[in-house]
CSV table of C-alpha atoms in Angstrom, one decimal:
chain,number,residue,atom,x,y,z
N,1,UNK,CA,0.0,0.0,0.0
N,2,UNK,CA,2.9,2.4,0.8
N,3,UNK,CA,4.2,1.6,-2.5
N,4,UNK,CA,1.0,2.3,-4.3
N,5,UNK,CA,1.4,6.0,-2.2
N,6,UNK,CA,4.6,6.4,-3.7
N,7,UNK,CA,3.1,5.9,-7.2
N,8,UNK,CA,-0.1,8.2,-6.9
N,9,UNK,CA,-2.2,5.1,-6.4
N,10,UNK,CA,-4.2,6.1,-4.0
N,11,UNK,CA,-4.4,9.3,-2.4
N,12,UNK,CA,-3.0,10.5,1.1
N,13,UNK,CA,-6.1,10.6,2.6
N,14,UNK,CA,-7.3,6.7,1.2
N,15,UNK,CA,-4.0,6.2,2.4
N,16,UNK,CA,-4.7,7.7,5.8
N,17,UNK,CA,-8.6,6.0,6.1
N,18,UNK,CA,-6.4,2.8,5.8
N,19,UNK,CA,-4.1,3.0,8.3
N,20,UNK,CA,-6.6,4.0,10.7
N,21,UNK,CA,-8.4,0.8,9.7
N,22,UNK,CA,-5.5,-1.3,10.1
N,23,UNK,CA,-4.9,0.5,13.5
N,24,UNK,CA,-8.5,-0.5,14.8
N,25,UNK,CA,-10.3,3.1,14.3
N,26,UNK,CA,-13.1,3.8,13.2
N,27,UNK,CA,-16.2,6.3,12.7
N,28,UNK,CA,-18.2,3.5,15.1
N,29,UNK,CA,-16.1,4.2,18.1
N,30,UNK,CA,-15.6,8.0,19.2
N,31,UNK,CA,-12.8,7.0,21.5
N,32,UNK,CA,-10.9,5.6,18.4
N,33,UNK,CA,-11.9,7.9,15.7
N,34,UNK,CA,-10.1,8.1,13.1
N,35,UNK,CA,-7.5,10.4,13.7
N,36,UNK,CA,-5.6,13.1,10.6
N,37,UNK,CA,-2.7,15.6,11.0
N,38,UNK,CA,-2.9,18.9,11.1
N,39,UNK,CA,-1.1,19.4,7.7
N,40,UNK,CA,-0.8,23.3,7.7
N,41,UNK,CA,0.9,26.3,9.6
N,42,UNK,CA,-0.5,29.3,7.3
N,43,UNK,CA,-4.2,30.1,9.0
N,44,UNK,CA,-3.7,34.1,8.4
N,45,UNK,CA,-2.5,34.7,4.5
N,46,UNK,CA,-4.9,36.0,2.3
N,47,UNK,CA,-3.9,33.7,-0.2
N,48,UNK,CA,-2.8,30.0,0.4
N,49,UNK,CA,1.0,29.1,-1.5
N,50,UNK,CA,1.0,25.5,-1.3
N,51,UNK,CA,4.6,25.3,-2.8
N,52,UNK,CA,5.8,27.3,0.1
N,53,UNK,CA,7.1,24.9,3.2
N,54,UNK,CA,6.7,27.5,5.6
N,55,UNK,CA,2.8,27.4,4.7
N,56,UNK,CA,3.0,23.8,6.3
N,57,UNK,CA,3.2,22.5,9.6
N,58,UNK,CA,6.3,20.2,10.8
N,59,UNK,CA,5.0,16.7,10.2
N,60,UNK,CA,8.5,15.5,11.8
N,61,UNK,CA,7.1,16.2,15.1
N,62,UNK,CA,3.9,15.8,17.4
N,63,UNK,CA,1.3,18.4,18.2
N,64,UNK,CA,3.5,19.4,21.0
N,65,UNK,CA,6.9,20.1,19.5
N,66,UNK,CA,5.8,22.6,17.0
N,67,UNK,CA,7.4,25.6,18.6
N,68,UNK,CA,11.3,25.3,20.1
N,69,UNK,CA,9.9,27.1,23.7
N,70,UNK,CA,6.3,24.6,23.7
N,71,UNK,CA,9.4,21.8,22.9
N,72,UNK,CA,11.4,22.5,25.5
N,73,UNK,CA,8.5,22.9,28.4
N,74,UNK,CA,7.4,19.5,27.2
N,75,UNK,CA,11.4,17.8,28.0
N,76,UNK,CA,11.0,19.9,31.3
N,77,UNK,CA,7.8,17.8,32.5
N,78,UNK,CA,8.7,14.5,31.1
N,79,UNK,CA,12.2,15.2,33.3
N,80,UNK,CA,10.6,16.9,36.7
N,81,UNK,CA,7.9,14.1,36.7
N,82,UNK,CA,11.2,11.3,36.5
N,83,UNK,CA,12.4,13.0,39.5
N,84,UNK,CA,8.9,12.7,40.8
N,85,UNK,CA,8.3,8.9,40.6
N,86,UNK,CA,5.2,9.4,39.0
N,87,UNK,CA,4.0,8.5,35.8
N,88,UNK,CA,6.6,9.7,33.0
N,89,UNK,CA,5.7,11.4,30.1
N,90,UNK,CA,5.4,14.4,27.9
N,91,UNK,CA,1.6,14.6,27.9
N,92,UNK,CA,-0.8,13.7,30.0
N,93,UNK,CA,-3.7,14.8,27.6
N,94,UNK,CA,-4.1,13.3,23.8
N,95,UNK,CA,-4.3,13.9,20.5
N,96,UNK,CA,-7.6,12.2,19.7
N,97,UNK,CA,-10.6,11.8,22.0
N,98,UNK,CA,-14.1,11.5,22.3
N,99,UNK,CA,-14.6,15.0,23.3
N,100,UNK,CA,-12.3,16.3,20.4
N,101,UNK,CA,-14.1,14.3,18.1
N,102,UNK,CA,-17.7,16.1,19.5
N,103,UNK,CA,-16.2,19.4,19.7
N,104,UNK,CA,-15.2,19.9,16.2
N,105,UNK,CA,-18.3,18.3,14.9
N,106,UNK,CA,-20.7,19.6,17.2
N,107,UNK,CA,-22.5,21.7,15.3
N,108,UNK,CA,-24.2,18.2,13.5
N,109,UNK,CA,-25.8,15.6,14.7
N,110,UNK,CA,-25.5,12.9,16.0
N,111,UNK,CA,-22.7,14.8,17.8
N,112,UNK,CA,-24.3,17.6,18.9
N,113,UNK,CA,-25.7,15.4,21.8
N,114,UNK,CA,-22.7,13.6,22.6
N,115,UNK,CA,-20.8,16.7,23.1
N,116,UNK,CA,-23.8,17.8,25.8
N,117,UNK,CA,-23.9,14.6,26.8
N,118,UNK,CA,-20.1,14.4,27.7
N,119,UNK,CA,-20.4,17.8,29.2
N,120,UNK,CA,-22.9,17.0,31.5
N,121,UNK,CA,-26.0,17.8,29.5
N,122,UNK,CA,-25.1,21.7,27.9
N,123,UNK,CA,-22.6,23.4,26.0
N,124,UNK,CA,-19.2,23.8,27.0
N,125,UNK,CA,-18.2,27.5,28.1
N,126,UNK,CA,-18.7,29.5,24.9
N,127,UNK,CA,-15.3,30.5,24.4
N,128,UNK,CA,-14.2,26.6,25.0
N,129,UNK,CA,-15.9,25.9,22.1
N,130,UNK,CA,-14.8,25.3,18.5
N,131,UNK,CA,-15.3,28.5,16.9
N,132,UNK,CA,-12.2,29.0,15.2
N,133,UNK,CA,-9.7,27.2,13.0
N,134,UNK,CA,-6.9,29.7,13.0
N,135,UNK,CA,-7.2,29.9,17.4
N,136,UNK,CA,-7.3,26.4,17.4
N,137,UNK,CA,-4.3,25.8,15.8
N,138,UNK,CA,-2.8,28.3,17.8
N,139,UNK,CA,-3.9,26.4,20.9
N,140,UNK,CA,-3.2,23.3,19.9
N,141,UNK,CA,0.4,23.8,18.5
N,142,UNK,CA,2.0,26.9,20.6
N,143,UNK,CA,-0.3,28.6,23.4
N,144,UNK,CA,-2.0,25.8,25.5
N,145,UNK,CA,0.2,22.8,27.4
N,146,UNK,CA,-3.2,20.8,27.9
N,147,UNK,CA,-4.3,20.9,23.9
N,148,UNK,CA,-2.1,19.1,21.7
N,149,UNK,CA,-5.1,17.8,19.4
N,150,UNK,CA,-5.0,16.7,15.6
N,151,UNK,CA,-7.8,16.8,13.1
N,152,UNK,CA,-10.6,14.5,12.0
N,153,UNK,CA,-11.2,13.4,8.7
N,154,UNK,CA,-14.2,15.5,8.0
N,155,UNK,CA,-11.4,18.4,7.7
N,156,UNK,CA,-10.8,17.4,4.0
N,157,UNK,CA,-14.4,16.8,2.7
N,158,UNK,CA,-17.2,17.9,5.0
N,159,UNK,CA,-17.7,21.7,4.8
N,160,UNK,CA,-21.0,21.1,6.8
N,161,UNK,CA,-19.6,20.6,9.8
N,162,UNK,CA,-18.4,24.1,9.6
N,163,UNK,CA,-21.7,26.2,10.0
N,164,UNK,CA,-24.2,26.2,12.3
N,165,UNK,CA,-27.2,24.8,9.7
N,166,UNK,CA,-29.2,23.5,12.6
N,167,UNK,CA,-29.4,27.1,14.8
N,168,UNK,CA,-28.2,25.7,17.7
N,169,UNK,CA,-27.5,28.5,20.2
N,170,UNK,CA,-23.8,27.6,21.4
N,171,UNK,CA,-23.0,31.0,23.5
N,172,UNK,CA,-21.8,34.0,23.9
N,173,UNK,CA,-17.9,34.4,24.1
N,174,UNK,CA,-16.3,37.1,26.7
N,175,UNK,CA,-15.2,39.7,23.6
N,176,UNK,CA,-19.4,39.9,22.8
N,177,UNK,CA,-19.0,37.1,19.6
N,178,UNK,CA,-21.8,35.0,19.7
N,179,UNK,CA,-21.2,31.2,18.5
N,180,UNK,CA,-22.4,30.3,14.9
N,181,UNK,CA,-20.3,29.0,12.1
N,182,UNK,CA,-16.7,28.2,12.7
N,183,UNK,CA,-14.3,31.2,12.1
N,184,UNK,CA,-11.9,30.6,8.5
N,185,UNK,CA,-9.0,31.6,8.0
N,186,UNK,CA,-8.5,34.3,5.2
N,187,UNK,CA,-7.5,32.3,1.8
N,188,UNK,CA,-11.3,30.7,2.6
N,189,UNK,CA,-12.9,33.8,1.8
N,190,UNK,CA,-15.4,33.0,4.3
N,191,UNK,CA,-16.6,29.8,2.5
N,192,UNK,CA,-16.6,26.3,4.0
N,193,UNK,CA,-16.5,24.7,0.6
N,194,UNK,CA,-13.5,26.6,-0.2
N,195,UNK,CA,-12.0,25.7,2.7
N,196,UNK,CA,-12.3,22.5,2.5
N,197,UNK,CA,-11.3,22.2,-1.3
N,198,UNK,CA,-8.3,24.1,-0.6
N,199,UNK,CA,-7.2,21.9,3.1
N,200,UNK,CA,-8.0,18.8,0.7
N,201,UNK,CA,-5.2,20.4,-1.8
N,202,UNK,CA,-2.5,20.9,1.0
N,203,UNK,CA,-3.4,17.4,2.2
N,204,UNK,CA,-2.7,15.9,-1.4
N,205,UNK,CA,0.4,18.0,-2.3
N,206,UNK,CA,4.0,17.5,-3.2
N,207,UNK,CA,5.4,18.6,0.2
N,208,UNK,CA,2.4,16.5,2.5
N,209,UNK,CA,3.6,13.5,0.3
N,210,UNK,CA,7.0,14.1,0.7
N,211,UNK,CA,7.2,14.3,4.8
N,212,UNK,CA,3.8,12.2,5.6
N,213,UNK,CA,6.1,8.9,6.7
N,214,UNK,CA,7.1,11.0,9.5
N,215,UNK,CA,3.7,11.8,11.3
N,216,UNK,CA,2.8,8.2,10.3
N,217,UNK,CA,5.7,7.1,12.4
N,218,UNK,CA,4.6,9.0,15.6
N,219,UNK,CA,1.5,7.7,15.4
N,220,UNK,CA,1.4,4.7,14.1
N,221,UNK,CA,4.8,3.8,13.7
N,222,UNK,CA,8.1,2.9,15.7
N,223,UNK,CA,8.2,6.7,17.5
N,224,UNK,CA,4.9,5.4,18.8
N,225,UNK,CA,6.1,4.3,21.7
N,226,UNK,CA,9.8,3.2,23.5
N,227,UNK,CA,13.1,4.9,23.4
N,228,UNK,CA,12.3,6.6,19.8
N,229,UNK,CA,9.2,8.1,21.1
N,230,UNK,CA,10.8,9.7,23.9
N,231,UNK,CA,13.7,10.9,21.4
N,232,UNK,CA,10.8,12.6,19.3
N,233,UNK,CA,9.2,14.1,22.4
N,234,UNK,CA,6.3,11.8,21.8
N,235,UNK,CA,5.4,9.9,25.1
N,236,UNK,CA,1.7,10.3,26.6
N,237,UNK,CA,0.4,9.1,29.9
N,238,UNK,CA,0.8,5.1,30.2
N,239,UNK,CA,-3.0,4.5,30.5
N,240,UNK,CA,-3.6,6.3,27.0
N,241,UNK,CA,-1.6,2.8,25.5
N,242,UNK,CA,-4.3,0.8,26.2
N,243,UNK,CA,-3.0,-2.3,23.9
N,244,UNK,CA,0.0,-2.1,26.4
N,245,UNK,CA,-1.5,-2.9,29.3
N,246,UNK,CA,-2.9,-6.6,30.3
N,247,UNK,CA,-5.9,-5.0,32.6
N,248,UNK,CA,-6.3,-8.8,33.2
N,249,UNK,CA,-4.1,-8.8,35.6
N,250,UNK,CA,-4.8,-5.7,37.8
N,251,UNK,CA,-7.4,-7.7,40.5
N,252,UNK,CA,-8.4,-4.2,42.1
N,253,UNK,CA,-11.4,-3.6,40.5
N,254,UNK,CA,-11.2,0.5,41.4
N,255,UNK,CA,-7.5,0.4,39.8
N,256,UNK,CA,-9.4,-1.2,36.7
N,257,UNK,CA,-11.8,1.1,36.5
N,258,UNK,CA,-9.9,4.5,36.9
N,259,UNK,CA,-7.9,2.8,34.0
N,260,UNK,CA,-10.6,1.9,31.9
N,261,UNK,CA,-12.2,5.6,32.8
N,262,UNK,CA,-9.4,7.0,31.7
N,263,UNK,CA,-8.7,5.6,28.1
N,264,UNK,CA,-12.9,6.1,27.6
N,265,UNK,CA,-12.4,10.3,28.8
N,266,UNK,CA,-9.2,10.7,27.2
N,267,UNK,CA,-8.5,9.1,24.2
N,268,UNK,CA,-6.1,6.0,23.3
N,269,UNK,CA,-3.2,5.1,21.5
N,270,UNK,CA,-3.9,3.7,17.8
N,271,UNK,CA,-2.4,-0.1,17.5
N,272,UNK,CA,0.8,0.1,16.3
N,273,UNK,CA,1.0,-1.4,12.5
């Protein structure tokens, strides 16, 4: 199959679909959704240069290494918590969860009531919400230690997600912006069709083909986990690599359960192909 990549056989995002398959995700299970990279950097130009590489993000490193300072934090934790005796890791929240999933797709159903249902029955504090690609980004790849999320696949062909069709009233944020369709950046010209042709375009060119492997290997690969994952700044709480861990053998049925809580709040490792 990675041969047929090579060749233009199938696209990177068939490609993509399959791995996830092979790795046990699927649209059935939100704690295992199928899980895509964030494959671009450039969420303020006016115009979108797909032959630039500084329009893309690194796909050489995770969520949380996209900035030298976020980088740096990360090796600071994963260190202080060795000293610690506690659980070592960089991250101690995921990339792909059940309430990720709901967030971004909230604004359609069936998601709309798992989001509320997750949250306790409501909406989440209007300016927690997905609202914006461009402040999402920022979040997730340089202001906030707790967000280190990727994308769904919806990103690359579902513009529906993006507006608010069904009316639902999602809050009022603190600047006076009330919650309807998700903010785009610039090159979209404010149209979810055109956003999603154009994130479809960056996720199908030369330089995403080129450098692809390397997010592959983070997450499904060999810097999934071990030595290599710790050299790529890429290790997340032990109870997020469910496949890891025989909860067989744990006889304390709380233990268990704050285990099994866990993965089902938080999100789990893909299966390593």
């Amino acid at each position: 199959c990675f041969l047929s990549l090579q060749k233009r056989e199938i696209s990177n995002f068939d490609y993509l679909m399959y791995l996830n398959t092979l790795a046990g995700r699927s649209y059935n299970d939100y704690m295992q959704y199928p899980v895509f990279p964030w494959v671009l950097a450039d969420y303020h130009s006016e115009t979108l240069n797909l032959t630039d590489p500084h329009t893309f993000r690194d796909l050489s490193k995770p969520m949380g290494a996209q900035t030298v300072e976020r980088k740096q934090k990360f090796i600071q934790r994963f260190n202080e918590v060795e000293k610690n005796l506690s659980a070592q890791c960089h991250y101690c929240t995921h990339y792909s969860s059940a309430i990720i999933v709901a967030s971004y797709l909230v604004r359609m159903e069936p998601f709309t009531q798992t989001f509320c249902s997750l949250q306790g029955g409501s909406f989440d504090v209007a300016d927690r919400m997905f609202h914006s690609v461009k402040s999402t980004w920022e979040s997730a790849s340089r202001d906030n230690m707790s967000d280190v999320r990727e994308l769904t696949p919806e990103f690359f062909y579902l513009p529906e997600f993006l507006t608010n069709a069904n009316h639902f009233e999602l809050g009022c944020m603190q600047d006076g912006t009330v919650l309807g369709d998700v903010q785009l950046p610039p090159w979209a010209d404010g149209d979810p069709h055109k956003f999603i042709f154009l994130h479809r375009q960056a996720l199908e060119s030369d330089y995403v083909s080129a450098h692809l492997h390397r997010w592959i290997d983070l997450i499904f690969g060999h810097k999934q986990h071990g030595s290599a994952a710790v050299e790529a700044v890429n290790t997340y709480h032990p109870y997020f690599y469910g496949d890891k861990m025989d909860l067989n053998n744990i006889k304390d049925p709380l233990i268990k359960g704050t285990i099994l809580g866990f993965i089902s709040n938080f999100g789990q490792i893909p299966k390593q192909v």
